[in-house]
PDB file of C-alpha atoms in Angstrom:
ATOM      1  CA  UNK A   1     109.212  33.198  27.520  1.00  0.00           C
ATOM      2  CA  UNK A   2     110.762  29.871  27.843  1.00  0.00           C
ATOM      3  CA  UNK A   3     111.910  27.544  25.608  1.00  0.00           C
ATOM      4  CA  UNK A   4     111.881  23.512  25.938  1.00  0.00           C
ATOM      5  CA  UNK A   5     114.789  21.669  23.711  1.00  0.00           C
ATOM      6  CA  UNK A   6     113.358  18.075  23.865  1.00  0.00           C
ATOM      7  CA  UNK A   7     117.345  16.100  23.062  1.00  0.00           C
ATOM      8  CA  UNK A   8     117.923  12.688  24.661  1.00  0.00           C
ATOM      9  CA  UNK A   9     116.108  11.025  27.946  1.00  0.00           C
ATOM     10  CA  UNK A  10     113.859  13.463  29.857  1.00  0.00           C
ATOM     11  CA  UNK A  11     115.461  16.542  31.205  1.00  0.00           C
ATOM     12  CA  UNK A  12     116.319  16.835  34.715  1.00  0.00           C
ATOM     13  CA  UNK A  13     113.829  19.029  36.127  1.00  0.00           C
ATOM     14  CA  UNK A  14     116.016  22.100  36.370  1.00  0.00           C
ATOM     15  CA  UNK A  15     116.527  21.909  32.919  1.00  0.00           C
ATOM     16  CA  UNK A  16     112.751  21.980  32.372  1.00  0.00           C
ATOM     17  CA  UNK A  17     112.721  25.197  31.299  1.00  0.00           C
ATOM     18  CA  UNK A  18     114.892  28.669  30.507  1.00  0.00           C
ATOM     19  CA  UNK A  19     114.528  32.443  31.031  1.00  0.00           C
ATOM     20  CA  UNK A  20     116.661  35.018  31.849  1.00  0.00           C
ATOM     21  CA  UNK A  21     114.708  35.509  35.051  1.00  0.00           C
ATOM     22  CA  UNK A  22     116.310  32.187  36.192  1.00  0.00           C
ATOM     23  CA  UNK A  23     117.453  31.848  39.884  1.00  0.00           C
ATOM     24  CA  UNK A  24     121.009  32.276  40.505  1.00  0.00           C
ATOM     25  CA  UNK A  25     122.951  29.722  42.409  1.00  0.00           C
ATOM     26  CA  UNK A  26     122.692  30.122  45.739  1.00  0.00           C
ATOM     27  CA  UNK A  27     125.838  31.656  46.969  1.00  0.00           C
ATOM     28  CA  UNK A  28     126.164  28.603  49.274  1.00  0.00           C
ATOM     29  CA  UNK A  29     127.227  26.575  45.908  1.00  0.00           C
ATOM     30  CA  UNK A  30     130.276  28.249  46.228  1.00  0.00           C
ATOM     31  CA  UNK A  31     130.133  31.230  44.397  1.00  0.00           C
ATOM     32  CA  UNK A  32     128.899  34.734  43.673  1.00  0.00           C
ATOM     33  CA  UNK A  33     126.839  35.153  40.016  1.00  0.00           C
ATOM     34  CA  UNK A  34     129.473  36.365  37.966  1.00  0.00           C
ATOM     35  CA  UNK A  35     132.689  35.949  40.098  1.00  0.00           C
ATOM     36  CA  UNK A  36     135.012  33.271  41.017  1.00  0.00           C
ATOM     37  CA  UNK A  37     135.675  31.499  44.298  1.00  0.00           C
ATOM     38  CA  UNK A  38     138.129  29.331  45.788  1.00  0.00           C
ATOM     39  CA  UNK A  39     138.626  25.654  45.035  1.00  0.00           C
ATOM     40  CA  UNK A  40     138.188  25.578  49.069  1.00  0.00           C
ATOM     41  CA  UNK A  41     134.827  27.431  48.949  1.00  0.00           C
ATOM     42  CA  UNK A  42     133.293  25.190  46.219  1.00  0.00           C
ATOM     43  CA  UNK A  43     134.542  22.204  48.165  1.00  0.00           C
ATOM     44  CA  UNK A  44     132.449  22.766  51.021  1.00  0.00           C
ATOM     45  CA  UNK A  45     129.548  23.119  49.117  1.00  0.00           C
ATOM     46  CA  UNK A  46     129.694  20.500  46.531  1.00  0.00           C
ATOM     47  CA  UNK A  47     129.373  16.911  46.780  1.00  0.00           C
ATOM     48  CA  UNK A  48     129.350  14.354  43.694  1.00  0.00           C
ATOM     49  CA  UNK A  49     125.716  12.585  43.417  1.00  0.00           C
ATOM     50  CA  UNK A  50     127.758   9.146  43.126  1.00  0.00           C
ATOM     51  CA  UNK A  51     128.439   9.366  46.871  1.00  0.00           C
ATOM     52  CA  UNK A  52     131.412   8.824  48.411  1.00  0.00           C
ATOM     53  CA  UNK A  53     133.998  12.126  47.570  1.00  0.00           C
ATOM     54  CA  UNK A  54     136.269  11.415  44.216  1.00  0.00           C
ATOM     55  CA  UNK A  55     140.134  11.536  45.165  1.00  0.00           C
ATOM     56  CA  UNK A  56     141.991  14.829  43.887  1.00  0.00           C
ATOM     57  CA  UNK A  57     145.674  15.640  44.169  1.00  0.00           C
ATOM     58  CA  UNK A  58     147.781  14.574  46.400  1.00  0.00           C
ATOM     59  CA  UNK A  59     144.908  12.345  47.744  1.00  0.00           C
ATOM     60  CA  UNK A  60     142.963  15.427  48.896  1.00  0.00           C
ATOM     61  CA  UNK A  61     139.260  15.833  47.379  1.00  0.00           C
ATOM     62  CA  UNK A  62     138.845  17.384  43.740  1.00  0.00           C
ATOM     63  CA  UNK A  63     137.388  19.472  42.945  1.00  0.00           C
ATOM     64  CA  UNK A  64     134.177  20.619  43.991  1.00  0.00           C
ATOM     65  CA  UNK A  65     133.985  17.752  46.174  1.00  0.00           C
ATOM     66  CA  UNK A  66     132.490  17.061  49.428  1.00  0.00           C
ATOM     67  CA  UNK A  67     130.344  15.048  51.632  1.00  0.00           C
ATOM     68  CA  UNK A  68     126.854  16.049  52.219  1.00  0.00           C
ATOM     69  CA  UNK A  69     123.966  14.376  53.353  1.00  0.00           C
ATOM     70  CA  UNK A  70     121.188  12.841  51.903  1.00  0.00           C
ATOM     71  CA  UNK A  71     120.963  11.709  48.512  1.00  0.00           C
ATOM     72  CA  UNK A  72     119.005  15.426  47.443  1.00  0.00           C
ATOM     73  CA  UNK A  73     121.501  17.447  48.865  1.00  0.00           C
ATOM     74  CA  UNK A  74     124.112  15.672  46.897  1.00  0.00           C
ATOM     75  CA  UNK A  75     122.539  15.378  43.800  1.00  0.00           C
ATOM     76  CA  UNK A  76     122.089  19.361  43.803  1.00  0.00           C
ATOM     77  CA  UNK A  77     125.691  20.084  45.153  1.00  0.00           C
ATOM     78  CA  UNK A  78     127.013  17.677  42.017  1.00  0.00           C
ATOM     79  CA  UNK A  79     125.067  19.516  39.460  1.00  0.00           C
ATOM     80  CA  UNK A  80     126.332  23.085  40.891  1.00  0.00           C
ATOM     81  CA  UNK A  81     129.813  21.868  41.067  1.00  0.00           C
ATOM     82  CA  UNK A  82     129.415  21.098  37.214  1.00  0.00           C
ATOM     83  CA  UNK A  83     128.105  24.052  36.215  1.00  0.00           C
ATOM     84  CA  UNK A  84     131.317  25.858  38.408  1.00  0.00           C
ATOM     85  CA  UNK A  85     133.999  23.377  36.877  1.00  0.00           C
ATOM     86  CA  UNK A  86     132.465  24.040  33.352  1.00  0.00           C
ATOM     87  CA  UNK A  87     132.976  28.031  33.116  1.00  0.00           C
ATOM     88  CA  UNK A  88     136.113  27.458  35.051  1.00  0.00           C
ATOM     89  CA  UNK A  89     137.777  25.517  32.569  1.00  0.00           C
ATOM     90  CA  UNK A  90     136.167  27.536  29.733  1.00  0.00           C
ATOM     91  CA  UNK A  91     137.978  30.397  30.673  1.00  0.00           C
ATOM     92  CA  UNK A  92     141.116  27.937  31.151  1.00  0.00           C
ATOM     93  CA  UNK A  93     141.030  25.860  28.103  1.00  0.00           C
ATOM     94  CA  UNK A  94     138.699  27.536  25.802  1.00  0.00           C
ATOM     95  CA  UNK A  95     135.417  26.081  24.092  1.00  0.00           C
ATOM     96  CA  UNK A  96     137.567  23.539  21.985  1.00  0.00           C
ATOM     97  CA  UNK A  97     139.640  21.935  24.975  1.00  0.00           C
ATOM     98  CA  UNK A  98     136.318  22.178  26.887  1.00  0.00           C
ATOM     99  CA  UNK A  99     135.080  18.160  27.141  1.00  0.00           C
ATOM    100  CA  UNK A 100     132.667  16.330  29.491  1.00  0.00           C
ATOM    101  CA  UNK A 101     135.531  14.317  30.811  1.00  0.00           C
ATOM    102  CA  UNK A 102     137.448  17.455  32.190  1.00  0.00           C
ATOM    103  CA  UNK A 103     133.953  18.743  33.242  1.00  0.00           C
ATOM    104  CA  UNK A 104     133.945  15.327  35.393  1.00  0.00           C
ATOM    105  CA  UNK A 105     137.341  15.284  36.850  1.00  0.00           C
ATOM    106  CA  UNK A 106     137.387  19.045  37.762  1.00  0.00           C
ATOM    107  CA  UNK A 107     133.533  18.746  39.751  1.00  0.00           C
ATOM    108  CA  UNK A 108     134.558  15.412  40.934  1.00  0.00           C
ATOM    109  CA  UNK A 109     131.541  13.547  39.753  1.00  0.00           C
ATOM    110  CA  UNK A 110     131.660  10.757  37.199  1.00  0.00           C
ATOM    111  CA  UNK A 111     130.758  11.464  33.255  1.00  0.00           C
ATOM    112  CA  UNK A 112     127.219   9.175  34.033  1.00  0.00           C
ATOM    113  CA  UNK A 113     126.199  11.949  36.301  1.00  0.00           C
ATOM    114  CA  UNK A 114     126.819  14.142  33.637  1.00  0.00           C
ATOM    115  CA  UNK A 115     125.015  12.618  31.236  1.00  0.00           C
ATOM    116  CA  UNK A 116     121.764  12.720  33.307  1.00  0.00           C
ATOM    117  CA  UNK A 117     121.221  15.931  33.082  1.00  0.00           C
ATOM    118  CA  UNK A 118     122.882  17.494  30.081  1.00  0.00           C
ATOM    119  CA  UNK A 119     123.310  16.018  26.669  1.00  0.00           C
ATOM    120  CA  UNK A 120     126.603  18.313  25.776  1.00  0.00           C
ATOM    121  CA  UNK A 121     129.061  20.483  26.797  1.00  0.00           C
ATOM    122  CA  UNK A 122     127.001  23.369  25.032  1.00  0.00           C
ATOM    123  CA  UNK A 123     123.705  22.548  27.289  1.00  0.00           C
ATOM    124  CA  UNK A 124     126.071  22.655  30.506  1.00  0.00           C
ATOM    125  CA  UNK A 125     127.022  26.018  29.236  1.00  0.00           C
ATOM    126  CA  UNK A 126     123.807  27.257  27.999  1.00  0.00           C
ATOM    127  CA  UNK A 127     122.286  26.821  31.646  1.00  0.00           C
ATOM    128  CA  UNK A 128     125.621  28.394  33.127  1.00  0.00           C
ATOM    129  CA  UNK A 129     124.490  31.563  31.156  1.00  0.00           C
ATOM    130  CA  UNK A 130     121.242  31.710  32.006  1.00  0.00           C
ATOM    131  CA  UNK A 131     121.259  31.132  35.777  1.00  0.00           C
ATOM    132  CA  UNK A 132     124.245  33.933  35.920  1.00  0.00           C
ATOM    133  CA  UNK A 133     122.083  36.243  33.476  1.00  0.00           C
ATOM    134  CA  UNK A 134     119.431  35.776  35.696  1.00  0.00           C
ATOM    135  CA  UNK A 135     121.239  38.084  38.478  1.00  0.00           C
ATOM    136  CA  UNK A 136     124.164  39.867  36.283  1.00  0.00           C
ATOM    137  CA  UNK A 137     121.896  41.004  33.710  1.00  0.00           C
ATOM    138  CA  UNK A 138     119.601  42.674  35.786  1.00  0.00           C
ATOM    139  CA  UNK A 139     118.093  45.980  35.339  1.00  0.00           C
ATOM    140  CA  UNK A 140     118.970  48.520  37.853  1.00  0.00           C
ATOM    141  CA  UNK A 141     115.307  48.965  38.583  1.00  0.00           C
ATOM    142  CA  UNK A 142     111.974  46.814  38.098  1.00  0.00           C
ATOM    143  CA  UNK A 143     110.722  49.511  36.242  1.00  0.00           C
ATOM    144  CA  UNK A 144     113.597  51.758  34.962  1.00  0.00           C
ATOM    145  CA  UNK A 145     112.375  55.399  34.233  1.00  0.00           C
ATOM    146  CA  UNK A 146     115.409  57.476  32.935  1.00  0.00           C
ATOM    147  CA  UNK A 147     118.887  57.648  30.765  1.00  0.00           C
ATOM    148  CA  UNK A 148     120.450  56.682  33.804  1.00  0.00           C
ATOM    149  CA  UNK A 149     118.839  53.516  34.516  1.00  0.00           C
ATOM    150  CA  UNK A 150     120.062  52.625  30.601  1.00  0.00           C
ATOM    151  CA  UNK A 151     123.440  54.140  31.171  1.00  0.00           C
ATOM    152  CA  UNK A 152     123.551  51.888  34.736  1.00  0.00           C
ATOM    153  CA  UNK A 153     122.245  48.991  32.519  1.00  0.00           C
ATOM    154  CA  UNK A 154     124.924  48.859  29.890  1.00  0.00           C
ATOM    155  CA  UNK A 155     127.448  49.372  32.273  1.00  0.00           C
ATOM    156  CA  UNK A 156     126.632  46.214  34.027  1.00  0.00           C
ATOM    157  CA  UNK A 157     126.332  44.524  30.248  1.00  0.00           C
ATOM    158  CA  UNK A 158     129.647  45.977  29.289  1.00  0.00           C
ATOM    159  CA  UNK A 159     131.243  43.783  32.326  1.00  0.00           C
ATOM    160  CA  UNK A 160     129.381  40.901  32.035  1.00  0.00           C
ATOM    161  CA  UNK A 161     130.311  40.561  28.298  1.00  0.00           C
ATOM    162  CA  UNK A 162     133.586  41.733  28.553  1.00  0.00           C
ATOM    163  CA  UNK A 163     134.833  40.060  32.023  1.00  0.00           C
ATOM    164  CA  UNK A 164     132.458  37.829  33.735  1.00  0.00           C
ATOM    165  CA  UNK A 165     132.692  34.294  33.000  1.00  0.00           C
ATOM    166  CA  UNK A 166     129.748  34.038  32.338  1.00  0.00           C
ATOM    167  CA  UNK A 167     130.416  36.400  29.633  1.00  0.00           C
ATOM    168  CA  UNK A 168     133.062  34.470  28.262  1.00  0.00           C
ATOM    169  CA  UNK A 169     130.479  32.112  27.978  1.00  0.00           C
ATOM    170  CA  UNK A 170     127.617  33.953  25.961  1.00  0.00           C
ATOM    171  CA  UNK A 171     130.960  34.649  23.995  1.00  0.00           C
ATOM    172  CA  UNK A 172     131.706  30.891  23.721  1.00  0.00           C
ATOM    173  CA  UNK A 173     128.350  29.743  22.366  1.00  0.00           C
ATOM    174  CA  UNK A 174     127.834  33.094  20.180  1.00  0.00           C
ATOM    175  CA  UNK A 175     130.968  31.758  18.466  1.00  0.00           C
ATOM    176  CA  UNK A 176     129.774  28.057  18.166  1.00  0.00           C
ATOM    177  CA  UNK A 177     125.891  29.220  17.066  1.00  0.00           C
ATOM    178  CA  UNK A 178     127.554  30.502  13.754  1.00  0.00           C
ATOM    179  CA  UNK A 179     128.408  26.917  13.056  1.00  0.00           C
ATOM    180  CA  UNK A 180     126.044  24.810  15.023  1.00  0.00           C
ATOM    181  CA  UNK A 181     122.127  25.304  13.853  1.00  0.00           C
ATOM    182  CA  UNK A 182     121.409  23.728  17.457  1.00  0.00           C
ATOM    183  CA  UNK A 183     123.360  26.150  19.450  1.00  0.00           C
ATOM    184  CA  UNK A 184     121.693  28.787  17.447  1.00  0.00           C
ATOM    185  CA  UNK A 185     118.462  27.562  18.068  1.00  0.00           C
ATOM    186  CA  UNK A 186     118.825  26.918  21.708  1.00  0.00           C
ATOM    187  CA  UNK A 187     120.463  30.313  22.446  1.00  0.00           C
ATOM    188  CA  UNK A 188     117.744  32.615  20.645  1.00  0.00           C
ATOM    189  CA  UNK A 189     114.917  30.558  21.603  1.00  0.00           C
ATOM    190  CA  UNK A 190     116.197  30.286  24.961  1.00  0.00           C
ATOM    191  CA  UNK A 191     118.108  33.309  25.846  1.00  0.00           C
ATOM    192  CA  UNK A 192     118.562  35.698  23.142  1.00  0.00           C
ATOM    193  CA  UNK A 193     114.863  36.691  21.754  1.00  0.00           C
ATOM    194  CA  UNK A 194     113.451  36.974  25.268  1.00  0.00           C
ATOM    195  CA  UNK A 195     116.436  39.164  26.498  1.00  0.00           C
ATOM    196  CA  UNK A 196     116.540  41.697  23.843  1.00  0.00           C
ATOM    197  CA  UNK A 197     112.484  42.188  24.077  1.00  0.00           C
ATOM    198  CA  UNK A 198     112.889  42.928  27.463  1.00  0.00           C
ATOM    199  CA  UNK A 199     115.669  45.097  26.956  1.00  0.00           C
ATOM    200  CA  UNK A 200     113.837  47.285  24.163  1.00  0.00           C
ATOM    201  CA  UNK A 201     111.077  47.436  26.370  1.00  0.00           C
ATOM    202  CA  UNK A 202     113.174  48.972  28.935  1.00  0.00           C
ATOM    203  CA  UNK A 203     114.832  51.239  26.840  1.00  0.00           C
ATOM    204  CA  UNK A 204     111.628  52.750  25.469  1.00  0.00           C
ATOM    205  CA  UNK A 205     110.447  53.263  29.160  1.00  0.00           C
ATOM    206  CA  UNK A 206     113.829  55.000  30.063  1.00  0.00           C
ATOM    207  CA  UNK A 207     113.774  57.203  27.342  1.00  0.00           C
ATOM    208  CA  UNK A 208     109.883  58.251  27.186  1.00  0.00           C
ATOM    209  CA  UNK A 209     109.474  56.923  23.267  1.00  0.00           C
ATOM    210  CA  UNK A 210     106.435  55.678  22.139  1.00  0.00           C
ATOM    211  CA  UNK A 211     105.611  51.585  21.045  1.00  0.00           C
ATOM    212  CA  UNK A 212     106.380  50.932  17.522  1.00  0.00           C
ATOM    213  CA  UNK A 213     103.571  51.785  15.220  1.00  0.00           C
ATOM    214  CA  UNK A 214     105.709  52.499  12.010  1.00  0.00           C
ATOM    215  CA  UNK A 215     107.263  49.379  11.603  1.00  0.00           C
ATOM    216  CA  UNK A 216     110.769  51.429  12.741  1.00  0.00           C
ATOM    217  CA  UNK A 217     111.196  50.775  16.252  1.00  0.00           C
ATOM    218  CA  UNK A 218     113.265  53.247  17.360  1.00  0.00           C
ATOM    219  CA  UNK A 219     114.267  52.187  21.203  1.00  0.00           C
ATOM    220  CA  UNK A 220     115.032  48.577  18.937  1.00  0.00           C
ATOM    221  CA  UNK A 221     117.503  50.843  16.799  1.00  0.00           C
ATOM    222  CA  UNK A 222     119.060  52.593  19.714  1.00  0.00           C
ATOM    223  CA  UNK A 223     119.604  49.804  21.526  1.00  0.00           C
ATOM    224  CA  UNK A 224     121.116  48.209  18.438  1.00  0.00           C
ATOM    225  CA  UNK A 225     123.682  51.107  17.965  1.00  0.00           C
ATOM    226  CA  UNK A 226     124.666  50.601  21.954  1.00  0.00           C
ATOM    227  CA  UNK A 227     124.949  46.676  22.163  1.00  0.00           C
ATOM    228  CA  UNK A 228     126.657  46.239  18.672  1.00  0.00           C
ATOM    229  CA  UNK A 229     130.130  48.215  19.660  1.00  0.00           C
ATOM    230  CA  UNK A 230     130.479  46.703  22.364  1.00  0.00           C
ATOM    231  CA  UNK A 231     130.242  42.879  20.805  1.00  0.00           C
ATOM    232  CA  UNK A 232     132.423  43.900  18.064  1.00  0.00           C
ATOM    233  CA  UNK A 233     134.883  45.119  20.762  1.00  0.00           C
ATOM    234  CA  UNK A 234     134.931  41.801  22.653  1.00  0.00           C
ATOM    235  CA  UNK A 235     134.155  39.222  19.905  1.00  0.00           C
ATOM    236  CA  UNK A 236     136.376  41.168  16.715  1.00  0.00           C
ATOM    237  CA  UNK A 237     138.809  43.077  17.997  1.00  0.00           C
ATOM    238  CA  UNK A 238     139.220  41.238  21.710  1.00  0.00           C
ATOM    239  CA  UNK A 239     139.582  44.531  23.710  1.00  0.00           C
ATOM    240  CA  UNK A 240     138.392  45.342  26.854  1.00  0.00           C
ATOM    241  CA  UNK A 241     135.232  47.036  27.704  1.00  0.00           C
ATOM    242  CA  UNK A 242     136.542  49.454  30.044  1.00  0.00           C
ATOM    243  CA  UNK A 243     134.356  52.112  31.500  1.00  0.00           C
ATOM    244  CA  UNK A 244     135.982  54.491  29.851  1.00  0.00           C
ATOM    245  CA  UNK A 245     134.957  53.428  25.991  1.00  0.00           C
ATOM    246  CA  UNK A 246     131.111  52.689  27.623  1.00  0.00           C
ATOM    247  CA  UNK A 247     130.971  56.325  28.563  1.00  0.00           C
ATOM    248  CA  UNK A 248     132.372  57.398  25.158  1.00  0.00           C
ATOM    249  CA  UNK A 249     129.515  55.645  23.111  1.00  0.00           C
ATOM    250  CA  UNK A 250     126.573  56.323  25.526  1.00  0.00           C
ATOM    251  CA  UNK A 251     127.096  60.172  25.482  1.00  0.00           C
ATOM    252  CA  UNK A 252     127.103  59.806  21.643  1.00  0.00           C
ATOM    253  CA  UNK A 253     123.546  58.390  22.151  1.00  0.00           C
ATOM    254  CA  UNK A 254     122.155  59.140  25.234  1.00  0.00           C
ATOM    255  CA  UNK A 255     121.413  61.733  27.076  1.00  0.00           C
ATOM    256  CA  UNK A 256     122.961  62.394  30.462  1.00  0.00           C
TER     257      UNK A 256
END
């Protein structure tokens, strides 16, 4: 499924459409899906689309600046190096102290280049989810056939909610949907719906249950019982997801 938001000037087309299948940046950019790199890393592979390298401290570059060539090239390493600075400073400053100038400064690109491609700070983030989903939220197998496939599964969703950035983004904009009717809309439309029909689809095949014919969909209830611990641990309570308490709740539900 994708979903199309039509806000502002026409989207850049990487921002044509979403899915959780989304690429993931290419590890080039500067980093792994779901980990962090070095402000040295991301240099080399990032290069503001304005051109010539913004200053940083002490007159170095900043940020996710560099010098590549041709005008392509650049444009692409800009865009990655925003999406980088973006979840970087998330985690740093949280979604309030999160704005499109720091966004800038920390890539190295100016706010114009910005504004090409992304109307908001929540669209910069939305696409940081879904090109890290696209890789961290991967099932274990194209077809998963058994409890452990779900039991490998939830593991990996357990550390992607609870300690990935990107996590801490899905986190972010879960937050901001409950007061924003366009976050809402963007991240169920765009993320959300298509990732939990996959994922019940999955389940059912792990577990040998048949397709919903009742109106009670019982991989939809399962999976329900698994996922919603571990958001109220990370989202109400804010404690970790540690492999420990995942174990605990899957052998209350699953078998092993």
């Amino acid at each position: 499924m994708a979903a199309t938001i039509a806000t502002g000037p026409p989207p850049h087309p990487d921002k044509d459409q979403h899915t959780i299948t989304a690429q993931s940046r290419p590890a080039t950019a500067g980093r792994a899906v779901g980990g962090r790199v070095s402000t040295a890393a991301r240099a080399n592979a990032a290069a503001p689309a304005d051109g010539a390298p913004a200053p940083g401290p002490a007159g170095g570059r900043a940020r996710g600046a560099a010098t590549t060539g041709g005008s392509g090239r650049r444009s692409e390493a800009a865009r990655l190096a925003v999406l980088n600075a973006a979840d970087d400073l998330l985690v740093e400053v949280g979604f309030e102290g999160l704005t499109i100038e720091g966004i800038a400064a920390a890539a190295g690109v100016a706010k114009q280049t910005i504004y090409r491609w992304w109307k908001s700070k929540v669209d910069i983030l939305f696409d940081n989810l879904v090109l890290d989903a696209g890789t961290a939220l991967a099932w274990p197998a194209e077809t998963p056939s058994g409890p452990a496939d779900l039991r490998d599964y939830l593991h990996r969703f357990a550390s992607f909610l609870g300690t990935d950035p990107a996590g801490r983004v899905l986190q972010a904009l879960l937050g901001h949907a409950q007061l924003d009717a366009r976050t809402a809309e963007l991240l169920h439309n765009g993320f959300l719906d298509e990732l939990r029909a996959r994922d019940v689809a999955h389940t059912r095949a792990c577990l040998g249950l048949a397709a919903d014919e009742s109106g009670t969909d019982e991989a939809a209830v399962l999976l329900d019982a698994l996922l919603a611990p571990l958001y109220h641990r990370a989202l109400v309570l804010r404690r970790p997801l540690d492999a420990a308490f995942v174990d605990a709740l899957l052998d209350q539900h699953l078998p092993r």
